[in-house]
Coordinates of C-alpha atoms in Angstrom, one line a residue:
M8 CA -18.1 8.2 21.3
S9 CA -18.4 9.6 25.0
L10 CA -15.0 10.7 26.7
L11 CA -15.2 7.5 28.6
E12 CA -15.2 5.2 25.5
S13 CA -12.6 7.4 24.3
V14 CA -10.4 7.3 26.9
Q15 CA -10.9 3.2 27.1
E16 CA -9.7 3.1 23.1
R17 CA -6.4 5.5 24.0
L18 CA -5.6 3.1 26.9
H19 CA -5.9 0.0 24.3
Q20 CA -4.2 1.4 21.8
H21 CA -1.1 2.0 24.1
R22 CA -1.5 -1.5 25.5
D23 CA -1.4 -2.9 22.2
R24 CA 1.6 -0.6 21.0
S25 CA 3.9 -3.0 21.5
F26 CA 1.9 -5.6 19.3
L27 CA 1.8 -3.0 16.4
K28 CA 6.0 -2.4 16.6
A29 CA 6.0 -6.4 17.0
A30 CA 3.8 -6.9 13.8
M31 CA 5.9 -4.1 11.6
A32 CA 9.1 -5.7 12.8
A33 CA 8.0 -9.0 11.8
S34 CA 6.4 -7.3 8.3
A35 CA 9.7 -6.1 7.8
L36 CA 12.1 -9.1 8.2
A37 CA 9.9 -11.2 6.5
A38 CA 9.6 -8.5 3.3
Y39 CA 13.5 -7.8 3.3
A40 CA 14.2 -11.6 4.2
D41 CA 15.8 -11.6 0.0
G42 CA 17.2 -8.1 0.7
T43 CA 14.3 -6.3 -1.0
V44 CA 11.0 -5.3 -0.4
S45 CA 8.7 -5.7 -3.4
L46 CA 5.4 -3.7 -4.4
T47 CA 3.5 -6.5 -3.4
E48 CA 5.0 -7.1 0.1
R49 CA 4.3 -3.4 0.8
Y50 CA 0.4 -4.1 -0.7
S51 CA 0.3 -7.2 1.3
I52 CA 0.8 -5.2 4.7
D53 CA -0.7 -2.4 3.8
D54 CA -3.9 -4.2 3.3
M55 CA -3.0 -6.0 6.9
L56 CA -3.0 -2.4 8.6
E57 CA -6.2 -1.7 6.5
N58 CA -8.1 -4.9 7.6
L59 CA -6.9 -7.1 10.6
E60 CA -9.1 -6.0 13.9
R61 CA -6.1 -5.5 16.1
L62 CA -4.0 -3.7 14.0
K63 CA -7.2 -1.1 12.4
L64 CA -6.7 0.2 16.0
H65 CA -3.9 2.2 15.1
D66 CA -3.0 4.9 13.0
H67 CA -2.5 4.0 9.6
E68 CA -0.1 6.8 8.8
K69 CA 2.3 5.8 12.1
A70 CA 2.1 2.2 11.8
T71 CA 3.8 2.6 8.2
Q72 CA 6.5 5.0 9.5
I73 CA 7.4 2.3 11.8
L74 CA 7.4 0.0 9.3
N75 CA 9.4 2.3 7.2
D76 CA 11.9 3.4 9.7
Y77 CA 12.4 -0.8 10.4
I78 CA 13.4 -1.2 6.8
H79 CA 15.3 1.5 6.6
A80 CA 17.6 0.3 9.7
L81 CA 17.8 -3.3 7.5
Q82 CA 19.0 -1.6 4.8
D83 CA 21.6 0.5 6.7
D84 CA 22.8 -1.9 9.3
P85 CA 21.5 -5.6 8.6
E86 CA 22.9 -7.1 11.5
S87 CA 22.3 -4.4 13.8
A88 CA 18.7 -4.1 13.2
Q89 CA 17.8 -7.8 13.1
V90 CA 18.6 -8.3 17.0
V91 CA 16.9 -4.5 17.9
L92 CA 13.3 -6.2 15.6
I93 CA 13.7 -9.7 17.1
G94 CA 14.0 -7.7 20.2
K95 CA 10.7 -6.3 19.5
L96 CA 9.3 -10.0 18.6
K97 CA 10.5 -11.1 21.9
R98 CA 8.0 -8.3 24.0
I99 CA 4.9 -10.2 22.9
A100 CA 6.4 -13.9 22.6
D101 CA 4.2 -14.9 26.1
D102 CA 0.9 -13.7 24.6
R103 CA 0.3 -16.7 22.8
E104 CA -2.8 -15.3 20.7
A105 CA -0.5 -12.5 19.8
A106 CA 2.9 -14.7 18.8
N107 CA 0.0 -16.5 16.6
L108 CA -1.1 -13.7 14.9
I109 CA 2.2 -11.9 14.0
V110 CA 3.5 -15.6 12.4
Q111 CA 0.5 -15.6 10.5
I112 CA 1.2 -11.8 9.4
A113 CA 5.1 -12.6 8.9
L114 CA 3.9 -16.0 6.7
A115 CA 1.9 -13.5 4.6
V116 CA 3.9 -10.8 3.9
S117 CA 6.7 -13.8 2.9
Y118 CA 4.3 -15.4 0.4
A119 CA 3.1 -11.6 -1.0
D120 CA 5.1 -12.0 -3.9
G121 CA 4.8 -15.4 -5.1
H122 CA 8.0 -16.2 -4.1
Y123 CA 9.1 -18.2 -1.0
N124 CA 12.8 -18.4 -1.3
Y125 CA 15.3 -19.7 1.3
A126 CA 16.1 -16.7 2.7
E127 CA 12.2 -15.8 3.7
K128 CA 12.3 -19.8 5.2
L129 CA 15.2 -18.9 7.2
Q130 CA 13.7 -15.7 8.1
F131 CA 10.2 -17.1 9.3
A132 CA 12.2 -19.5 11.1
E133 CA 13.7 -17.5 12.9
I134 CA 10.6 -15.4 13.8
C135 CA 8.7 -18.4 14.7
E136 CA 11.5 -19.3 17.3
T137 CA 11.4 -16.1 18.9
L138 CA 8.1 -16.2 20.0
G139 CA 8.3 -19.8 21.3
L140 CA 6.4 -21.5 17.7
D141 CA 7.3 -24.2 15.9
P142 CA 7.7 -23.1 12.1
K143 CA 6.5 -26.3 10.5
E144 CA 3.1 -26.2 12.5
A145 CA 3.2 -22.7 11.9
S146 CA 3.8 -22.9 8.1
L147 CA 0.4 -25.4 8.3
T148 CA -1.6 -23.0 9.7
E149 CA -4.2 -21.2 7.3
H150 CA -2.6 -17.5 6.2
F151 CA -4.2 -14.5 4.7

């Protein structure tokens, strides 16, 4: 990789950091919606980090640390953490492509353990509304 390519990749990573934080926020919110984060939900998030082009750009370890921090915040103080994490989503709400991908990530995490319960539906609806999307339409789209 040339020096110019390396610089361009680092600039792209820096610009896309808001997306990474929003993706990890949506993942944490979706996974913790029912008060617990299952192993299946964690595997689902890890799989997305490894396979989604827009997330593969980032260091897997750093992304996982961001996710862990968000989950710990939800466990320690759910109300405050919810406000902070919703704020992370708002930062990318104007980017339709990013918002749609974030919603699909949240939906995939919500379905990962095979149980899409009422708390997860409510959390999914809040994520959608924060991003300016209709939860009914978003849940009908194909997910991972």
